[in-house]
Coordinates of C-alpha atoms and ligand atoms in Angstrom, one line a residue:
M3 CA 2.4 7.1 22.1
I4 CA 2.3 5.8 18.5
F5 CA 0.0 7.6 16.2
V6 CA -1.5 6.1 13.0
I7 CA -2.9 8.7 10.6
A8 CA -5.9 6.8 9.1
E9 CA -6.4 7.0 5.3
H10 CA -9.9 6.7 3.8
K11 CA -11.9 7.2 0.7
D12 CA -15.7 7.4 0.2
N13 CA -16.2 6.9 3.9
K14 CA -14.3 3.6 4.0
L15 CA -10.9 3.1 5.6
K16 CA -8.3 2.2 3.0
P17 CA -6.3 -1.1 3.3
I18 CA -3.2 1.0 4.2
T19 CA -4.8 2.0 7.5
S20 CA -4.9 -1.7 8.6
D21 CA -1.3 -2.1 7.5
L22 CA -0.3 0.9 9.6
L23 CA -2.3 -0.4 12.6
V24 CA -0.4 -3.7 12.4
F25 CA 2.9 -1.8 12.4
A26 CA 1.7 0.3 15.4
Q27 CA 0.4 -2.7 17.4
R28 CA 3.7 -4.6 17.0
A29 CA 5.9 -1.5 17.7
G30 CA 3.6 -0.5 20.5
R31 CA 4.2 -3.9 22.2
D32 CA 7.9 -3.8 21.6
F33 CA 8.4 -0.2 22.8
G34 CA 5.7 -0.2 25.5
Q35 CA 3.8 2.6 23.7
P36 CA 0.1 3.0 23.5
V37 CA -1.5 3.4 20.1
T38 CA -3.8 6.2 18.9
A39 CA -5.5 6.3 15.5
V40 CA -6.1 9.8 14.1
L41 CA -9.0 10.3 11.7
L42 CA -9.5 13.5 9.7
G43 CA -12.6 14.0 7.6
S44 CA -16.3 14.9 7.6
G45 CA -19.0 12.5 8.7
T46 CA -16.5 10.0 9.9
S47 CA -18.4 8.4 12.8
A48 CA -18.8 5.0 11.2
M49 CA -15.0 4.9 10.4
A50 CA -14.3 6.1 14.0
E51 CA -16.4 3.2 15.3
E52 CA -14.5 0.7 13.1
L53 CA -11.2 2.0 14.4
K54 CA -12.5 1.8 18.0
S55 CA -13.1 -1.9 17.5
K56 CA -9.3 -2.5 16.9
K57 CA -7.0 -3.3 19.8
I58 CA -5.7 0.2 20.2
D59 CA -6.0 2.8 23.0
R60 CA -7.6 5.9 21.5
V61 CA -9.1 7.3 18.4
I62 CA -8.9 11.0 17.8
A63 CA -11.4 12.2 15.3
A64 CA -11.3 15.6 13.8
D65 CA -14.7 15.9 12.0
D66 CA -15.3 19.1 10.1
P67 CA -16.7 20.1 6.7
N68 CA -13.3 21.7 5.9
L69 CA -11.9 18.2 6.0
A70 CA -14.4 16.7 3.7
D71 CA -11.9 16.6 0.8
Y72 CA -8.2 15.9 1.4
N73 CA -6.2 19.1 1.4
P74 CA -2.6 19.1 2.5
D75 CA -2.7 22.6 4.1
V76 CA -5.7 21.9 6.2
Y77 CA -4.6 18.4 7.0
V78 CA -1.2 19.5 8.2
G79 CA -2.6 22.4 10.2
V80 CA -5.0 20.1 12.1
L81 CA -2.5 17.3 12.6
K82 CA 0.0 19.8 13.9
S83 CA -2.5 21.1 16.5
I84 CA -3.4 17.5 17.5
L85 CA 0.2 16.2 17.8
Q86 CA 1.6 19.3 19.6
N87 CA -0.8 18.6 22.5
E88 CA 0.4 15.0 22.7
K89 CA 3.7 13.2 23.4
P90 CA 4.1 11.2 20.2
F91 CA 6.9 8.6 19.9
L92 CA 6.2 7.6 16.4
I93 CA 3.8 9.0 13.8
L94 CA 2.9 6.5 11.0
I95 CA 1.6 7.6 7.6
G96 CA 0.9 5.5 4.5
H97 CA 3.5 5.6 1.8
T98 CA 0.7 6.3 -0.6
T99 CA 0.0 9.2 -3.0
Q100 CA -1.8 11.1 -0.2
G101 CA 0.7 10.1 2.5
L102 CA 3.6 11.2 0.4
D103 CA 1.9 14.5 -0.2
F104 CA 1.4 15.5 3.4
A105 CA 4.1 13.6 5.4
P106 CA 7.0 15.8 4.3
R107 CA 5.0 18.9 5.1
L108 CA 4.1 17.6 8.5
S109 CA 7.7 16.7 9.1
V110 CA 8.7 20.3 8.4
A111 CA 5.8 21.7 10.4
L112 CA 6.9 19.6 13.4
R113 CA 10.6 20.0 12.6
K114 CA 11.1 16.3 13.1
P115 CA 12.7 13.7 10.8
L116 CA 10.8 11.6 8.4
I117 CA 11.9 8.1 7.3
A118 CA 10.0 7.3 4.1
G119 CA 9.0 4.0 2.5
C120 CA 9.6 1.8 5.6
V121 CA 9.0 -2.0 5.2
E122 CA 10.2 -3.2 8.6
Y123 CA 11.4 -2.0 11.9
E124 CA 13.5 -3.4 14.8
K125 CA 14.2 -2.6 18.3
Q126 CA 17.9 -2.3 19.1
G127 CA 18.1 -1.7 22.8
D128 CA 15.8 1.3 23.3
R129 CA 16.4 2.5 19.8
L130 CA 14.0 2.3 16.9
V131 CA 15.7 1.1 13.6
L132 CA 13.6 1.5 10.5
T133 CA 14.2 -0.5 7.3
R134 CA 13.4 1.3 4.0
Q135 CA 13.9 0.3 0.4
I136 CA 16.2 2.3 -1.8
F137 CA 17.4 2.3 -5.4
N138 CA 14.1 1.1 -6.8
S139 CA 13.8 -1.5 -4.0
K140 CA 17.1 -3.2 -5.0
M141 CA 18.6 -2.5 -1.5
N142 CA 17.3 -2.2 2.0
M143 CA 18.7 0.5 4.2
K144 CA 18.5 0.5 8.0
T145 CA 18.0 3.9 9.6
A146 CA 18.5 4.4 13.3
V147 CA 16.5 7.4 14.6
R148 CA 18.3 9.9 16.8
G149 CA 17.3 12.8 18.9
E150 CA 14.1 13.4 20.7
P151 CA 10.9 11.9 19.4
P152 CA 8.5 12.1 17.6
Y153 CA 9.8 10.3 14.6
L154 CA 7.7 10.3 11.4
A155 CA 7.6 7.3 9.1
T156 CA 5.7 6.3 6.0
A157 CA 5.1 2.6 5.6
S158 CA 4.8 0.9 2.2
P159 CA 1.5 -0.6 1.3
G160 CA 1.6 -4.4 1.9
A161 CA 4.8 -4.3 4.0
F162 CA 2.7 -5.1 7.1
P163 CA -0.1 -7.6 6.7
G164 CA -3.3 -5.6 7.3
D165 CA -5.4 -8.7 7.7
E166 CA -3.4 -9.4 10.9
V167 CA -4.7 -6.3 12.7
E168 CA -5.9 -7.2 16.2
A169 CA -9.4 -6.4 17.1
G170 CA -11.1 -6.4 20.5
G171 CA -10.0 -3.1 22.0
Q172 CA -12.0 -0.6 24.0
A173 CA -10.5 2.5 22.4
E174 CA -11.5 5.8 23.8
L175 CA -13.0 8.1 21.2
I176 CA -11.9 11.8 21.4
Q177 CA -13.4 14.4 19.2
F178 CA -10.9 17.1 18.3
P179 CA -12.5 20.5 17.7
V180 CA -11.2 22.0 14.5
S181 CA -10.8 25.8 14.7
A182 CA -12.1 27.7 11.8
S183 CA -8.8 28.0 9.9
G184 CA -10.3 28.5 6.5
P185 CA -10.0 26.3 3.5
G186 CA -6.2 26.5 3.0
R187 CA -4.3 27.6 -0.1
R188 CA -5.7 24.9 -2.3
K189 CA -9.2 24.1 -3.3
V190 CA -10.5 20.8 -4.6
V191 CA -12.4 21.7 -7.8
E192 CA -13.4 18.3 -8.9
R193 CA -12.7 14.6 -8.2
V194 CA -12.3 12.5 -11.3
E195 CA -12.6 8.8 -10.8
A196 CA -10.5 6.4 -12.9
P197 CA -12.8 4.8 -15.5
K198 CA -14.4 1.6 -14.4
G199 CA -12.3 -1.6 -14.8
K200 CA -9.1 0.3 -14.1
A201 CA -8.7 -0.9 -10.6
D202 CA -6.3 0.8 -8.2
L203 CA -3.6 -1.9 -8.4
T204 CA -1.8 -0.7 -5.3
A205 CA -4.9 -1.7 -3.2
A206 CA -5.8 -4.9 -5.1
P207 CA -5.6 -8.1 -3.1
I208 CA -5.2 -10.4 -6.1
I209 CA -3.4 -9.4 -9.4
V210 CA -3.1 -11.6 -12.5
S211 CA -0.3 -10.0 -14.6
G212 CA 0.6 -10.9 -18.1
G213 CA 3.8 -10.4 -20.1
R214 CA 5.2 -10.8 -23.6
G215 CA 4.8 -14.6 -23.3
L216 CA 1.2 -14.0 -24.3
K217 CA 2.4 -13.3 -27.8
E218 CA -0.4 -11.0 -29.0
K219 CA -3.0 -8.6 -27.7
A220 CA -6.0 -10.9 -28.3
N221 CA -4.4 -13.6 -26.0
F222 CA -4.6 -11.2 -23.1
A223 CA -8.2 -12.2 -22.8
L224 CA -6.8 -15.3 -21.0
V225 CA -5.4 -13.1 -18.3
F226 CA -8.7 -11.1 -17.9
E227 CA -10.7 -14.3 -17.7
L228 CA -8.5 -15.8 -15.0
A229 CA -8.5 -12.5 -13.1
E230 CA -12.3 -12.4 -13.3
A231 CA -12.7 -16.0 -12.2
M232 CA -10.5 -15.3 -9.2
G233 CA -12.1 -11.9 -8.4
G234 CA -8.7 -10.2 -9.1
S235 CA -7.3 -7.3 -11.0
V236 CA -5.2 -7.3 -14.1
G237 CA -1.6 -6.0 -14.4
A238 CA 1.1 -6.2 -17.1
S239 CA 4.8 -6.0 -17.8
R240 CA 6.2 -3.1 -19.8
P241 CA 6.4 -4.6 -23.2
V242 CA 2.7 -5.3 -23.1
V243 CA 2.1 -1.6 -22.5
D244 CA 4.7 -0.5 -25.0
A245 CA 3.0 -2.6 -27.6
E246 CA -0.3 -0.9 -26.7
W247 CA -2.0 -4.1 -25.8
L248 CA -3.0 -2.3 -22.5
P249 CA -2.9 1.3 -21.3
R250 CA 0.0 2.6 -19.1
E251 CA -1.8 2.4 -15.8
Y252 CA -1.7 -1.5 -16.0
Q253 CA 2.1 -1.5 -16.0
I254 CA 3.9 -2.9 -12.9
G255 CA 7.5 -2.3 -12.3
S256 CA 10.2 0.4 -11.8
S257 CA 8.5 2.7 -14.4
G258 CA 5.0 1.6 -13.5
Q259 CA 3.1 0.9 -10.3
T260 CA 4.5 -0.8 -7.2
V261 CA 2.1 -3.4 -5.9
S262 CA 2.0 -5.8 -3.0
P263 CA -1.1 -7.9 -3.2
K264 CA -1.8 -11.0 -1.2
L265 CA -1.5 -13.0 -4.5
Y266 CA 0.4 -12.1 -7.6
I267 CA 0.2 -14.5 -10.6
A268 CA 2.8 -13.7 -13.3
V269 CA 1.8 -15.2 -16.6
G270 CA 4.5 -15.3 -19.4
I271 CA 6.7 -12.7 -17.5
S272 CA 10.4 -13.4 -17.4
G273 CA 11.1 -11.6 -14.2
A274 CA 13.5 -8.8 -15.3
I275 CA 14.7 -6.7 -12.3
Q276 CA 12.6 -3.7 -13.5
H277 CA 9.5 -5.8 -13.2
L278 CA 10.5 -7.5 -9.9
V279 CA 10.9 -4.2 -8.0
G280 CA 7.3 -3.5 -8.6
M281 CA 5.9 -6.8 -7.3
Q282 CA 8.4 -8.7 -5.3
S283 CA 6.9 -7.7 -1.9
S284 CA 3.7 -9.5 -2.9
R285 CA 2.7 -12.0 -0.1
C286 CA 2.4 -15.0 -2.5
I287 CA 3.9 -15.1 -6.0
V288 CA 2.9 -17.7 -8.5
A289 CA 4.8 -17.8 -11.8
I290 CA 3.7 -19.5 -15.0
N291 CA 6.5 -19.7 -17.5
K292 CA 7.6 -22.4 -20.0
D293 CA 11.2 -21.6 -19.3
P294 CA 12.2 -23.3 -16.0
E295 CA 15.3 -21.0 -15.9
A296 CA 13.3 -17.8 -16.0
P297 CA 14.4 -15.4 -13.2
I298 CA 10.7 -15.0 -12.1
F299 CA 11.0 -18.4 -10.5
K300 CA 13.7 -17.0 -8.1
V301 CA 11.1 -14.8 -6.4
A302 CA 8.1 -17.1 -6.9
H303 CA 6.6 -19.1 -4.0
Y304 CA 5.0 -21.5 -6.4
G305 CA 6.1 -22.1 -10.0
I306 CA 4.4 -23.8 -12.9
A307 CA 7.0 -24.4 -15.6
D308 CA 4.7 -25.1 -18.5
D309 CA 2.9 -23.5 -21.5
L310 CA 0.7 -20.7 -20.3
F311 CA -1.8 -21.5 -23.1
K312 CA -2.4 -24.8 -21.4
V313 CA -2.1 -23.8 -17.8
V314 CA -4.2 -20.5 -17.7
P315 CA -7.4 -21.9 -19.2
A316 CA -7.2 -24.9 -16.9
L317 CA -6.8 -22.6 -13.8
T318 CA -9.7 -20.4 -15.0
R319 CA -11.9 -23.5 -15.3
I320 CA -11.0 -24.6 -11.7
F321 CA -11.7 -21.1 -10.3
K322 CA -15.0 -20.9 -12.2
D323 CA -16.1 -24.3 -10.8
L324 CA -15.1 -23.3 -7.3
R325 CA -17.2 -20.2 -7.6
Q326 CA -20.2 -22.1 -8.7
A327 CA -19.8 -24.8 -6.1
Ligands
LIG423 C1 14.6 2.0 -17.7 C2 13.7 0.7 -17.8 C3 12.5 0.7 -17.1 C4 11.7 -0.5 -17.2 N1 10.6 -0.5 -16.5 C5 9.8 -1.6 -16.5 C6 8.6 -1.8 -15.8 O1 8.2 -0.8 -15.1 N2 8.0 -2.9 -15.8 C7 8.4 -4.0 -16.6 O2 7.7 -5.0 -16.6 N3 9.5 -3.9 -17.3 C8 10.2 -2.7 -17.3 N4 11.3 -2.7 -18.1 C9 11.6 -3.7 -19.1 C10 12.3 -5.0 -18.5 O3 13.7 -4.8 -18.5 C11 11.9 -6.2 -19.3 O4 12.3 -6.0 -20.6 C12 10.4 -6.6 -19.2 O5 10.0 -6.6 -17.9 C13 10.2 -7.9 -19.9 O6 8.8 -8.2 -20.0 P1 8.2 -9.6 -20.1 O7 8.7 -10.4 -19.0 O8 6.8 -9.5 -20.4 O9 8.9 -10.1 -21.5 P2 10.1 -11.1 -21.8 O10 11.3 -10.8 -21.0 O11 10.2 -11.2 -23.2 O12 9.6 -12.5 -21.2 C14 8.5 -13.3 -21.7 C15 8.5 -14.6 -20.9 O13 7.4 -15.3 -21.4 C16 7.8 -16.7 -21.4 N5 6.9 -17.4 -22.3 C17 6.9 -17.3 -23.7 N6 6.0 -18.0 -24.2 C18 5.4 -18.7 -23.2 C19 4.4 -19.7 -23.1 N7 3.7 -20.1 -24.2 N8 4.0 -20.2 -21.9 C20 4.7 -19.7 -20.8 N9 5.7 -18.8 -20.8 C21 6.0 -18.3 -22.0 C22 9.2 -16.7 -21.8 O14 9.9 -17.8 -21.3 C23 9.7 -15.4 -21.1 O15 10.3 -15.7 -19.8 C24 12.1 -1.5 -18.0 C25 13.4 -1.5 -18.7 C26 14.1 -0.3 -18.6 C27 15.4 -0.3 -19.4

């Protein structure tokens, strides 16, 4: 059995859950393993129904007020009790802030290996081989799992295309009774949302990102206008942040955020390795740069070798027109 630990926020499944389901559906077919989604939370029935509609075998829902806020102690305790009663082959968790917080604890609690940051897998005979990125995504490393399952793996957001999750299943819904274990060693005191406009870039499907080629802070308006016309979010290279044109949370790259949107538009960004490691797994990369030799064109699927001050306003006009049409 392959288990997907669903991740959610504000009663909505996060995109990483679909990515994990795609991983599980593919691996399930290859290894002849059924798929179960595990949902922990409080008031989760709508999300459980959504998971049930996917082509998987079971949904196990642990619905309890103690699980209303994410808490690693309580999460790991409940997951351990669920998984110990099952025969898991593979347990899939998001390589997200939350997943990275509880996956190692769960691995220790189950005394089973964890392969973190997986972007692909393959079947070699009966063996599962997981590919993970190392050295700031400069290299891929293949890890063959040994010993008795279960194996735990975290999967990087965007590595598996969540929009390809297969629907149309008749999954059985099982309610898992949570025993009164208390609130755990940690208590959520307050949840502070990021200020409006500062989108979570790791979950953004479209990112328009600007670099030093924009020359000065005021010109960044071009990037914001294009992003708005396309319904996307804004990102930036490090010099933009260092020059205080934008706050740190916009930075993409080795010392910023790692993103993998469906569409990444790099505007006036040269494509230094420290930037590439943060965005090269994007599904479609469009580069706008006046230097045809700029390294960004090596990873771009589409390139526009021209002056951004000409290209970006023209693109914005097209997208605005398309929206109005
Ligand atoms: C330890 C370390 C960590 C780092 N971490 C990061 C990181 O997390 N993220 C990051 O981005 N960088 C990071 N860097 C910096 C990185 O090495 C590069 O310096 C940086 O990515 C370059 O940013 P840029 O592409 O915006 O600027 P530049 O390299 O200056 O490129 C500007 C580009 O704009 C183009 N251009 C100029 N004018 C126009 C025009 N009118 N029309 C079209 N194109 C134009 C130019 O041809 C050029 O290719 C890090 C560096 C170090 C040493």
